[in-house]
mmCIF file of C-alpha atoms and ligand atoms in Angstrom:
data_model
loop_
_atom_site.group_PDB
_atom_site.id
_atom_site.type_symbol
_atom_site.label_atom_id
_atom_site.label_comp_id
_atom_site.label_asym_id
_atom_site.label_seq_id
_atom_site.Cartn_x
_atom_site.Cartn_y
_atom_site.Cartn_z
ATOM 1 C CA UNK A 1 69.920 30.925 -39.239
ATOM 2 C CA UNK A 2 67.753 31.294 -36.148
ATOM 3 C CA UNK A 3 66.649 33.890 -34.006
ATOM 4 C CA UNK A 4 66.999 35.012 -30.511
ATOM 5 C CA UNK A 5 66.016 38.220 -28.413
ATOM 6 C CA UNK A 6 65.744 39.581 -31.310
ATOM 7 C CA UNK A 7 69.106 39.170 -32.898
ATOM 8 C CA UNK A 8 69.434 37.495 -36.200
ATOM 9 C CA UNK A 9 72.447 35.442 -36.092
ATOM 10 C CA UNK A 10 74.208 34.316 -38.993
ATOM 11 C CA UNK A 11 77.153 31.767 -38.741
ATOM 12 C CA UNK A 12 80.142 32.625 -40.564
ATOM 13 C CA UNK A 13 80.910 29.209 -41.982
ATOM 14 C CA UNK A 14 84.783 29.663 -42.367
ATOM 15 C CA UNK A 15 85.169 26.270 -43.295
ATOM 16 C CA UNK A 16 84.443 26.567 -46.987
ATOM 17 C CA UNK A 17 84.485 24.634 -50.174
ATOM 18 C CA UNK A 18 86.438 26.886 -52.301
ATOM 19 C CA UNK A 19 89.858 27.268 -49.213
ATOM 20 C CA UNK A 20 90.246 26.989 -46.059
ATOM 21 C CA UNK A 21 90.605 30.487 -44.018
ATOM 22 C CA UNK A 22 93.864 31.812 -43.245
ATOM 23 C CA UNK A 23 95.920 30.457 -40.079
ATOM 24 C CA UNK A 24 97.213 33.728 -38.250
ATOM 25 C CA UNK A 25 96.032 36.443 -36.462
ATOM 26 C CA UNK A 26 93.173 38.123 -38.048
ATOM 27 C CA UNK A 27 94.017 41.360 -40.000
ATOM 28 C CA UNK A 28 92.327 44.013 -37.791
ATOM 29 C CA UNK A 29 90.924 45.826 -40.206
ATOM 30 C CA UNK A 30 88.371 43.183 -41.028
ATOM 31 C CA UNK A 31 87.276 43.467 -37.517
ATOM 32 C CA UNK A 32 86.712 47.125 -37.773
ATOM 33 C CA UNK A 33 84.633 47.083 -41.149
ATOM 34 C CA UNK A 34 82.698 44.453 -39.246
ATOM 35 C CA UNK A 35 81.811 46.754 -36.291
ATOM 36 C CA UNK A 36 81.253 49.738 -38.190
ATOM 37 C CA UNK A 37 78.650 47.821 -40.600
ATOM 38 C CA UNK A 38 76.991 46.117 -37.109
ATOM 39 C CA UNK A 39 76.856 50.178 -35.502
ATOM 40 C CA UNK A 40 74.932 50.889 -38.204
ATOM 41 C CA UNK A 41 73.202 47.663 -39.707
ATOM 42 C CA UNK A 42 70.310 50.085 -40.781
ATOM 43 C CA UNK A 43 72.072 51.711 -43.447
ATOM 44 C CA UNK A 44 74.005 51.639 -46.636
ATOM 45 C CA UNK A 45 78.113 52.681 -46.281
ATOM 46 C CA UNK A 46 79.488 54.207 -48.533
ATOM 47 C CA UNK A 47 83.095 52.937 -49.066
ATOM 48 C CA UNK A 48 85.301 56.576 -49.110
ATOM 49 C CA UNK A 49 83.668 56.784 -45.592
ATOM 50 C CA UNK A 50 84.905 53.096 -44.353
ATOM 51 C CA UNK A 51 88.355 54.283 -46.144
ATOM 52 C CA UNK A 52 88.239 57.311 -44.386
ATOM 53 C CA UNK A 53 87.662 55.516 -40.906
ATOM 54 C CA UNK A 54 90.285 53.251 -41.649
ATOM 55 C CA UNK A 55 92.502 55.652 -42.883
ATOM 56 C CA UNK A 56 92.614 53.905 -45.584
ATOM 57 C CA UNK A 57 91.904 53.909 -49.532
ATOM 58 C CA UNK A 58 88.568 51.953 -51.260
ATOM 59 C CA UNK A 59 90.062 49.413 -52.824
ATOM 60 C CA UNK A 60 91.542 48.319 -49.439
ATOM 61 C CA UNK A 61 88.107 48.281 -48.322
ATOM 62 C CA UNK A 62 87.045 46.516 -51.199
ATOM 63 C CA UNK A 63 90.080 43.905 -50.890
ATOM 64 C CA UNK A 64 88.690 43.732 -47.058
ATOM 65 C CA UNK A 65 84.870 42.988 -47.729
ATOM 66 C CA UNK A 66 85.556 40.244 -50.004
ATOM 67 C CA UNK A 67 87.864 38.394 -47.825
ATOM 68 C CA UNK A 68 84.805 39.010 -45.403
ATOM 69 C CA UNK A 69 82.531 37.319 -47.867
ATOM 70 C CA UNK A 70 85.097 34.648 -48.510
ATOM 71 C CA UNK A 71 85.185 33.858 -44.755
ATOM 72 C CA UNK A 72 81.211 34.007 -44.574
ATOM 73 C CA UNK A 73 80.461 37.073 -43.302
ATOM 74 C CA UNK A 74 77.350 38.539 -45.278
ATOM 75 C CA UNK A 75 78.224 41.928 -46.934
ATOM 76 C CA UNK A 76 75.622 43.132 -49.675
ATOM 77 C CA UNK A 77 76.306 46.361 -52.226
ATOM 78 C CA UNK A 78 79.445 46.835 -53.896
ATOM 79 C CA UNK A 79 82.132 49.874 -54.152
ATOM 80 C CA UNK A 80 79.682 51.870 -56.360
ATOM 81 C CA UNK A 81 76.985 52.242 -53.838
ATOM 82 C CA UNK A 82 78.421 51.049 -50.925
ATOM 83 C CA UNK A 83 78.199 48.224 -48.075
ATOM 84 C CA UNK A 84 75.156 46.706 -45.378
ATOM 85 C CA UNK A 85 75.839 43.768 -43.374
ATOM 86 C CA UNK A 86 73.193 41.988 -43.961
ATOM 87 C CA UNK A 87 72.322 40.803 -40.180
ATOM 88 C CA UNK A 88 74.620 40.811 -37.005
ATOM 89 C CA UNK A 89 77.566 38.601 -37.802
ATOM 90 C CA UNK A 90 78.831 36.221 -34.613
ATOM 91 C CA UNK A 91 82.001 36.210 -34.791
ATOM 92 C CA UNK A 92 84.384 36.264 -31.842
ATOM 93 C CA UNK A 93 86.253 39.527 -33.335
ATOM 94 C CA UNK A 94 87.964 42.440 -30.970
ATOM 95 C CA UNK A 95 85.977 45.046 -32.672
ATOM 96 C CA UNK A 96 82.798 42.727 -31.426
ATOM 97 C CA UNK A 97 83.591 41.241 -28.341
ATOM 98 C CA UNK A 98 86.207 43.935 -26.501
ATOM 99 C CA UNK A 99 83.638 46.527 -26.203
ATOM 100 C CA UNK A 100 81.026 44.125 -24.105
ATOM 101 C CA UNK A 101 83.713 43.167 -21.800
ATOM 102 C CA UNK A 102 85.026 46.859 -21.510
ATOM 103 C CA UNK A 103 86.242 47.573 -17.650
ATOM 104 C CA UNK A 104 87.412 43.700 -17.236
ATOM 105 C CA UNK A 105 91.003 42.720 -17.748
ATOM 106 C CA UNK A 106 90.075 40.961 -20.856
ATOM 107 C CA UNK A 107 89.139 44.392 -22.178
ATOM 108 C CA UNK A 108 91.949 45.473 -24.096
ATOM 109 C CA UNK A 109 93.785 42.394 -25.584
ATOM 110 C CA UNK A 110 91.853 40.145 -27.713
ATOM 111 C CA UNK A 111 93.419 38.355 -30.331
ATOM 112 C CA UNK A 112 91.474 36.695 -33.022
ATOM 113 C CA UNK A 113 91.999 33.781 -35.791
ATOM 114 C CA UNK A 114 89.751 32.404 -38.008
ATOM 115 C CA UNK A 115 92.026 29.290 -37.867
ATOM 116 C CA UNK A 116 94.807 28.451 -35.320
ATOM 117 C CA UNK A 117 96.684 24.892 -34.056
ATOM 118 C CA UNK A 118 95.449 25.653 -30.421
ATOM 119 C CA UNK A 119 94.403 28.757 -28.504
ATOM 120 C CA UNK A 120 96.103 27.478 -25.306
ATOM 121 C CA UNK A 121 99.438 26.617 -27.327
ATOM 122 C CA UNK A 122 99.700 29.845 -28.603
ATOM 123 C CA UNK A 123 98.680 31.536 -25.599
ATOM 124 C CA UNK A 124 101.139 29.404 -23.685
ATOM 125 C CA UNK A 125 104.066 30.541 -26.305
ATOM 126 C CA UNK A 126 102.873 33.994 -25.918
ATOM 127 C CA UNK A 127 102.367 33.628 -21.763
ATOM 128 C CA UNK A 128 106.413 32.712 -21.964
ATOM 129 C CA UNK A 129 107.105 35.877 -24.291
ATOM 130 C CA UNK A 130 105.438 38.016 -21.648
ATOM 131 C CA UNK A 131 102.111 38.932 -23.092
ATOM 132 C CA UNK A 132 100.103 40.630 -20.277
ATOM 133 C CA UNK A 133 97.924 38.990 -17.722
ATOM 134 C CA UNK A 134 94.414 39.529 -19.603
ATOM 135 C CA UNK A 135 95.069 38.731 -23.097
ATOM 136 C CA UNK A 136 91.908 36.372 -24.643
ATOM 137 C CA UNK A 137 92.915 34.106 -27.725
ATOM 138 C CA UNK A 138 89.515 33.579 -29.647
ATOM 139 C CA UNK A 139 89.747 31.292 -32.224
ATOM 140 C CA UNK A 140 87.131 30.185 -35.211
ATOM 141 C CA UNK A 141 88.563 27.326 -35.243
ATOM 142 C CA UNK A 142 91.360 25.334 -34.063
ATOM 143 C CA UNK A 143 93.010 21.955 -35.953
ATOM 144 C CA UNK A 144 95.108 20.474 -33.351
ATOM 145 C CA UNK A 145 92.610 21.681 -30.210
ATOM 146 C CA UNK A 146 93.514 19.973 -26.915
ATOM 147 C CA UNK A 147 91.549 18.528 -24.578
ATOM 148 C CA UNK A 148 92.820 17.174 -20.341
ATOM 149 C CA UNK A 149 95.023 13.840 -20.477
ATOM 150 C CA UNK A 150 96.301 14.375 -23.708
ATOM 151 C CA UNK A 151 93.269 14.070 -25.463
ATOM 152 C CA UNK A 152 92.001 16.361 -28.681
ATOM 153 C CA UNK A 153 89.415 18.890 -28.508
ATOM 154 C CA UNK A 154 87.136 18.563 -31.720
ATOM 155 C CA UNK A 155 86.456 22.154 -32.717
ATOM 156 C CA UNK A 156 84.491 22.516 -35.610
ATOM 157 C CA UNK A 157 84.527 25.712 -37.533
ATOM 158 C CA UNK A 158 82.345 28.665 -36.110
ATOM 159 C CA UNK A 159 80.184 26.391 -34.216
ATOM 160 C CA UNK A 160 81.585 26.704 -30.954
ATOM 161 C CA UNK A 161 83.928 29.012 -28.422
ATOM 162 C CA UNK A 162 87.368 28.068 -28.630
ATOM 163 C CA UNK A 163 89.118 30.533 -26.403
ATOM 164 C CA UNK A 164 92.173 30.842 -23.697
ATOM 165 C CA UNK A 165 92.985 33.426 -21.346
ATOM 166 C CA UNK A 166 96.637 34.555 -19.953
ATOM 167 C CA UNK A 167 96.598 34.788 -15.836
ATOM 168 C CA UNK A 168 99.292 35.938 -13.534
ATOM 169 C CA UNK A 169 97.687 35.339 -10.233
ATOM 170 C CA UNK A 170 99.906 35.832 -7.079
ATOM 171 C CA UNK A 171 98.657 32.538 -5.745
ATOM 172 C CA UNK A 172 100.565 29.772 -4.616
ATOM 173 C CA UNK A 173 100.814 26.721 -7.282
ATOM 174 C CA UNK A 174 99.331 24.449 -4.828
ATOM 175 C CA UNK A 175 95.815 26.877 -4.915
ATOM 176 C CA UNK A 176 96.280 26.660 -8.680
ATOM 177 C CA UNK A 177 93.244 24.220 -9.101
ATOM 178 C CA UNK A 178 91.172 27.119 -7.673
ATOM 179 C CA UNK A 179 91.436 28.856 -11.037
ATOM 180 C CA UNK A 180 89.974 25.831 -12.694
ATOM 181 C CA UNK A 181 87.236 25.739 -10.675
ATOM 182 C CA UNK A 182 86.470 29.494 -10.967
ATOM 183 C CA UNK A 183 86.499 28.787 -14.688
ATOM 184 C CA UNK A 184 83.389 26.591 -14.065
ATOM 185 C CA UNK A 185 81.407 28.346 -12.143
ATOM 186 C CA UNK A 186 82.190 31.505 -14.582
ATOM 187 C CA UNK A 187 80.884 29.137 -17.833
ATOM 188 C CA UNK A 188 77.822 28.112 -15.796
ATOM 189 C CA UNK A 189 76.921 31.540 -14.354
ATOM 190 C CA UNK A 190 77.242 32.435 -18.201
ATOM 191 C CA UNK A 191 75.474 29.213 -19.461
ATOM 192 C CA UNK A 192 72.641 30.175 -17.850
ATOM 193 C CA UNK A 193 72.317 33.760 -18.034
ATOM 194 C CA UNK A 194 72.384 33.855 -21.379
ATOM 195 C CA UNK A 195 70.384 30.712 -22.309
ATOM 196 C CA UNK A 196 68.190 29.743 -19.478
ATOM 197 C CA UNK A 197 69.656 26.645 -19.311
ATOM 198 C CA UNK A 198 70.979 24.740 -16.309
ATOM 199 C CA UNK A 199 74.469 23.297 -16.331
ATOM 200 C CA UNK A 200 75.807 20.620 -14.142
ATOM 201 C CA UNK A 201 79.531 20.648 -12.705
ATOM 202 C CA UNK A 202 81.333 17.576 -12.847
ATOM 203 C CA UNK A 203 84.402 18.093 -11.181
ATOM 204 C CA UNK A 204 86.681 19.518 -11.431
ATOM 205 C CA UNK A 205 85.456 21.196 -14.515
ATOM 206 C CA UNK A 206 83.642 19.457 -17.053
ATOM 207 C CA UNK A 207 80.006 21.339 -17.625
ATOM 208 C CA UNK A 208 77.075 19.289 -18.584
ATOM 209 C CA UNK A 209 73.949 19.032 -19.446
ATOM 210 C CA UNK A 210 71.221 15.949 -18.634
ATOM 211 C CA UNK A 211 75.005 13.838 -18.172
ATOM 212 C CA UNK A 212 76.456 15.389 -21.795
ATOM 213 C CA UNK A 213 79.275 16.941 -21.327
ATOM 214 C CA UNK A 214 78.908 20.558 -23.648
ATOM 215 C CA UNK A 215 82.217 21.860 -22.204
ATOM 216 C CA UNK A 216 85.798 21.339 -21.119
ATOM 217 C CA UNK A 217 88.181 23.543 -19.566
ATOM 218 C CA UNK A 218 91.859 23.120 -19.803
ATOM 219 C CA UNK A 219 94.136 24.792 -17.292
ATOM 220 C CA UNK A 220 98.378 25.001 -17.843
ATOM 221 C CA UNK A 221 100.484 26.694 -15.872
ATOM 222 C CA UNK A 222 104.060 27.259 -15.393
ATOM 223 C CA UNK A 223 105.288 28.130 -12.490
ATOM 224 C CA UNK A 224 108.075 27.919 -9.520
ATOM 225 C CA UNK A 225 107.588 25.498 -6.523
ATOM 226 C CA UNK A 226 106.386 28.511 -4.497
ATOM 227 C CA UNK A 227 105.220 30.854 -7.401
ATOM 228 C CA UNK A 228 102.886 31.117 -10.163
ATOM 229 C CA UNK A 229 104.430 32.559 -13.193
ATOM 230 C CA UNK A 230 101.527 32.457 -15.488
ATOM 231 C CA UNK A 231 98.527 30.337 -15.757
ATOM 232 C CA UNK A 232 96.575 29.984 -19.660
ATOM 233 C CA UNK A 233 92.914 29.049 -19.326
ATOM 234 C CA UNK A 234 91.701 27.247 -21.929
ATOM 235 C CA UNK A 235 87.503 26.801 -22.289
ATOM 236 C CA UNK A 236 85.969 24.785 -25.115
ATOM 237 C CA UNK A 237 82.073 25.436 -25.371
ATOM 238 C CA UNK A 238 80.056 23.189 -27.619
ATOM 239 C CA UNK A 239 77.293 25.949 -28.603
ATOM 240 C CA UNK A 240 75.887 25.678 -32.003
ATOM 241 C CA UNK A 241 76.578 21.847 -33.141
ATOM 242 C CA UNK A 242 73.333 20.015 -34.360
ATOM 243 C CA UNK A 243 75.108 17.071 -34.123
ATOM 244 C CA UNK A 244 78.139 15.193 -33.345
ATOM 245 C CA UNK A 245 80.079 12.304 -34.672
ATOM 246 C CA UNK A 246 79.024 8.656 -33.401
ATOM 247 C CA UNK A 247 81.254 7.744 -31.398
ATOM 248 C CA UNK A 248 80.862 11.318 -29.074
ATOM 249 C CA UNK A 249 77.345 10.974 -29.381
ATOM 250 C CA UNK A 250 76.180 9.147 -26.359
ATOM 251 C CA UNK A 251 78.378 11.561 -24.700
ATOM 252 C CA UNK A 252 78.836 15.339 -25.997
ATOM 253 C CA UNK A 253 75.860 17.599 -26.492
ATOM 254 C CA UNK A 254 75.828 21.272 -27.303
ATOM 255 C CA UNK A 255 73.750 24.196 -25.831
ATOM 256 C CA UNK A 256 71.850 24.494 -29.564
ATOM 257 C CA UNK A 257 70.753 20.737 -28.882
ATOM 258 C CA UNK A 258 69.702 20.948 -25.365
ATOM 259 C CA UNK A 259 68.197 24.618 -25.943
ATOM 260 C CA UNK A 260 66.297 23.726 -29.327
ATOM 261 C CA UNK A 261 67.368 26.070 -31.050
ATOM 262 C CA UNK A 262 71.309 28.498 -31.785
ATOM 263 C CA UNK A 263 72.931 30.769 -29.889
ATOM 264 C CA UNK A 264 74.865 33.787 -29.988
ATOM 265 C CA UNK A 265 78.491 33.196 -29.607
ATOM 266 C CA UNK A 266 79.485 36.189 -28.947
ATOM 267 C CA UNK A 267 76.663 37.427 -26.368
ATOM 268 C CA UNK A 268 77.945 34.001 -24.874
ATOM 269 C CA UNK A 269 81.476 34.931 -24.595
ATOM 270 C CA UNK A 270 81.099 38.162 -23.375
ATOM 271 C CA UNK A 271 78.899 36.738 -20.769
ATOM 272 C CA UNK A 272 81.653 33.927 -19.904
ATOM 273 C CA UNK A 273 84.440 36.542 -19.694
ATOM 274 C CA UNK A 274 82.571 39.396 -17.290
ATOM 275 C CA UNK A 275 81.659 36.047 -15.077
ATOM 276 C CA UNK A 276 85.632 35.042 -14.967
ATOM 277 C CA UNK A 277 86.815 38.336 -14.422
ATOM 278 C CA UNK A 278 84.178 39.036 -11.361
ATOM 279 C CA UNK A 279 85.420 35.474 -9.615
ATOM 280 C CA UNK A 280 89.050 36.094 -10.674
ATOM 281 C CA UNK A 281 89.254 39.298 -8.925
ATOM 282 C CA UNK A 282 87.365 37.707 -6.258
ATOM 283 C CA UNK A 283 89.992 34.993 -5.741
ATOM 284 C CA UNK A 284 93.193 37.409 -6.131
ATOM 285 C CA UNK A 285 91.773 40.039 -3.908
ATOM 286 C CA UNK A 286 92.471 37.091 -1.237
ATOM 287 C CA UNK A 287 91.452 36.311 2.038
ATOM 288 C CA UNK A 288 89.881 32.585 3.310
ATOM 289 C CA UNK A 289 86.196 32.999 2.865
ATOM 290 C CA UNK A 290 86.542 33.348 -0.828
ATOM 291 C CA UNK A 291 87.827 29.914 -0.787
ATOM 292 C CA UNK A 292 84.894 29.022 1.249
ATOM 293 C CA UNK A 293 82.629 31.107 -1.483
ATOM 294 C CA UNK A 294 84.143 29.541 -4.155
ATOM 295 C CA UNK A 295 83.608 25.478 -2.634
ATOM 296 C CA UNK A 296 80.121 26.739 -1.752
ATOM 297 C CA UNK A 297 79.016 27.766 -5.161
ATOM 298 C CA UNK A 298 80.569 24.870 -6.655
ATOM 299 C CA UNK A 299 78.408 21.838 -4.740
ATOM 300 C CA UNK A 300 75.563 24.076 -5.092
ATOM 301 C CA UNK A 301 76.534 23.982 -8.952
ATOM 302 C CA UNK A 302 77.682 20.105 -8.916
ATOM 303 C CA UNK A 303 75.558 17.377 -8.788
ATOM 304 C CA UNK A 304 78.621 15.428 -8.281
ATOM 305 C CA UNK A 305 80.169 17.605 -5.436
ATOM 306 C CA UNK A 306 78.584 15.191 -2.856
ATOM 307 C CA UNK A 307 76.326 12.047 -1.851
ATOM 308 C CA UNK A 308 77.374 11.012 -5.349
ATOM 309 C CA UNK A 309 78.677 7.219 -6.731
ATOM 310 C CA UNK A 310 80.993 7.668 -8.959
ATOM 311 C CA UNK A 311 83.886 6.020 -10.602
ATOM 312 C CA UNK A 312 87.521 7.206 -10.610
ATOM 313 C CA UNK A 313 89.616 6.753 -13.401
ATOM 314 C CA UNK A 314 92.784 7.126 -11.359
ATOM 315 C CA UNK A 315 94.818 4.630 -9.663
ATOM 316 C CA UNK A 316 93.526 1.272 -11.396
ATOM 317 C CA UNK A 317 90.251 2.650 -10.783
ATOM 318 C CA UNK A 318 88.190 2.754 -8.293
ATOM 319 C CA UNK A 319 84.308 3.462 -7.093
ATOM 320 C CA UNK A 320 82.841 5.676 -3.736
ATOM 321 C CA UNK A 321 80.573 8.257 -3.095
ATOM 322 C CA UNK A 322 81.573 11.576 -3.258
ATOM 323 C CA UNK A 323 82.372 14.117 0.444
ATOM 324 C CA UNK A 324 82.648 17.476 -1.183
ATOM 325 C CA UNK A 325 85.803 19.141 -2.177
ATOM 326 C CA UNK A 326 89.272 19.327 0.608
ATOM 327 C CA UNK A 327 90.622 22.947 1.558
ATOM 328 C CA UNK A 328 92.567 23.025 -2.308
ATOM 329 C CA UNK A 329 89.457 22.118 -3.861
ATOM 330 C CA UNK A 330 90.520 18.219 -4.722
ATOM 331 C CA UNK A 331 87.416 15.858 -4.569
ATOM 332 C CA UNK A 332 86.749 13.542 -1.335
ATOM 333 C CA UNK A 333 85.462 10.092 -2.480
ATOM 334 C CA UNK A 334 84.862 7.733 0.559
ATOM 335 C CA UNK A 335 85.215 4.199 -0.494
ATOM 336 C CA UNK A 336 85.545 1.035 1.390
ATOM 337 C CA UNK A 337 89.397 1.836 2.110
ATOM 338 C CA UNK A 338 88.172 4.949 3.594
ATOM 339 C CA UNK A 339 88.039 8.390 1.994
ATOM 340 C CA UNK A 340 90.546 9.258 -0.918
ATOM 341 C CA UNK A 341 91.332 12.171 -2.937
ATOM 342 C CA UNK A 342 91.233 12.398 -6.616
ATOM 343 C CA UNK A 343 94.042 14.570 -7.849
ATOM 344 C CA UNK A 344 94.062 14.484 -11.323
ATOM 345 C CA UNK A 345 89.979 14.073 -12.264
ATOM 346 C CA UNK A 346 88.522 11.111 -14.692
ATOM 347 C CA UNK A 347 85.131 11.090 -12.481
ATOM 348 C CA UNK A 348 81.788 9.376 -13.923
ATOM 349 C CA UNK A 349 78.959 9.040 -12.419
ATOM 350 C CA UNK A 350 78.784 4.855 -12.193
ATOM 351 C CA UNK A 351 75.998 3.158 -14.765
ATOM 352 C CA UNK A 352 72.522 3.557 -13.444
ATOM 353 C CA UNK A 353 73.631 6.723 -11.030
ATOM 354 C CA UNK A 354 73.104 9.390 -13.308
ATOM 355 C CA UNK A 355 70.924 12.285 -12.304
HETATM 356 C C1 BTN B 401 88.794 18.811 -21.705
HETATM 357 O O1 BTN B 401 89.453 17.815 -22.056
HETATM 358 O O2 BTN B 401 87.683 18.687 -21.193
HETATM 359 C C2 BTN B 401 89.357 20.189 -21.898
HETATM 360 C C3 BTN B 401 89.053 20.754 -23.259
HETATM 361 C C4 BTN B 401 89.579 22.169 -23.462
HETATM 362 C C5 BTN B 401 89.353 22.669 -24.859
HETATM 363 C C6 BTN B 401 89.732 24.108 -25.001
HETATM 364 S S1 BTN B 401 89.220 24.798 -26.539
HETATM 365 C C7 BTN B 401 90.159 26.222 -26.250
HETATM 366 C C8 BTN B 401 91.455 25.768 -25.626
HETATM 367 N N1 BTN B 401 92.425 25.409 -26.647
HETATM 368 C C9 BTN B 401 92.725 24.107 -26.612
HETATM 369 O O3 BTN B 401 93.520 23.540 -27.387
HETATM 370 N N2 BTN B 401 92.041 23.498 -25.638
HETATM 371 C C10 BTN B 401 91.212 24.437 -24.906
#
């Protein structure tokens, strides 16, 4: 427990001894028992009126605050004389999140789970099942979470934000890398809005801090040659790990290690999707100097965007400095066989080059 700006945040540790929470999409009631305790953390309520707001009876109510409890959430009182939440609980639920990101298009549709394979899978099933353009997928935590390249995303329970977003931008496929790099700049913005801190871009969308990487972004699409049908968004913030395994270590860090102290996910989130809806509307209300805006921000954001040596994993490998980012936003690397562009990322800065 740790506090900040005067919130009291408690992590939900859904990953508990005695089961592990339920795969699915959360019931929404529990949501809505949450929100009405957090409106009005002051006082005792009784539970005929959360039955009555519910529409509902008490022993519903009762069933519903001890699955809370079982999933972490800290309810005091009992049916007698009522429920308190003890302090502000972060978690990533509709009831919590949807009405800080009211007036966005990620307003309306959030889905939550306290466990799930992968937000991006599902939101890629539901994508092709023609869920809207807007819908978040907020997860506690995921089991099989993916990362770029085919690697896994660890994403240990409650500690960070797992989430994917559904986009149907009218853009061409070949501008699709755009959205990935709006998707950075929106985590950064948030990143340091909320904590102060100062995140580094390492394109085209890794976001570090003092060369640990803290998140990664993973962007899927399906589209026509000329067309993009729908794009999911998938970001993976490391926020309150106080540690991670060996071999990530010397690599991964989280914003509760480089900031000293937790966060709060869902002031976090909130921030993160306000900041992608502003650029996304940004990018889809069109013309050129929003690309221009958009390649700005990110060298002023990326310590790799330019005069950098780095090392591309691409093509057997291969080292140069980095020339800022071509009209589609692909990285310029002049080497000694002239300048190249990476296409499909794998950039480090090379041993001894780090800022
Ligand atoms: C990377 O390799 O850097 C990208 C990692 C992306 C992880 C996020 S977590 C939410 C979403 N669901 C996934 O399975 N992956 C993305």
């Amino acid at each position: 427990m740790s506090t900040e700006r005067g919130f009291t945040i408690v992590r939900s540790n859904t990953f508990r001894a005695d089961g592990a929470p339920p795969e699915g999409l959360t019931d929404a009631r529990l949501g809505r028992i949450v929100r009405l305790l957090s409106d009005n953390a002051t006082l005792v309520i009784s539970g005929t009126r959360i039955a009555e707001e519910l529409g509902t009876t008490r022993s519903e109510v009762w069933r519903a605050i001890e699955h809370l409890r079982e999933l972490g959430v800290r309810i005091t009182g009992h049916p007698a004389e009522g429920y308190q939440l003890e302090s502000v609980a972060d978690l990533l639920l509709p009831d919590i999140v949807g009405p800080l990101v009211k007036g966005t298009i990620f307003g309306s549709q959030i889905r939550h789970f306290f466990r799930i394979g992968s937000t991006n899978s599902t939101a890629m099933n539901s994508a092709a099942e023609d869920e809207a353009e807007g819908t978040v997928f907020f997860a506690e935590q995921q089991v099989a979470g993916r990362g770029r390249g085919g690697n896994t995303w660890d994403s240990a329970p409650s500690d960070g934000i797992y989430c994917s977003v559904i986009l149907r931008p009218r853009l061409s496929p070949a501008d699709a890398l755009l959205l990935s790099l709006i998707a950075g700049l929106a985590v950064t913005e948030a990143v340091q809005g909320t904590t102060g801190l100062h995140p580094d871009l390492r394109w085209p969308n890794d976001v570090l801090i003092e060369e640990k990487k803290f998140c990664g972004i993973l962007t899927e699409m399906n589209a026509e040659a000329t067309r993009v049908r729908y794009v999911v968004v998938g970001i993976g913030i490391n926020v309150n790990q106080a540690s991670f395994p060996p071999e990530l270590e010397p690599i991964a860090t989280s914003l509760r290690i480089a900031g000293g102290h937790e966060w709060s996910r869902v002031q976090l989130a909130a921030a993160l999707l306000k900041s992608l809806d502003a650029w996304y509307r940004k990018l889809t209300s069109g013309g050129d100097d929003v690309r221009d805006e958009i390649f700005r921000e990110f060298e002023e954001r990326s310590s790799f965007a330019r005069a950098r040596l780095v090392h591309v994993d691409e093509e057997g490998g291969y080292e140069g400095v980095t020339e800022g980012l071509d009209d589609h936003g692909f990285l310029r690397v002049r080497t000694d066989r002239g300048v190249r562009t990476v296409f499909s990322g794998g950039v480090r800065a090379v041993a001894g080059h780090e800022r």
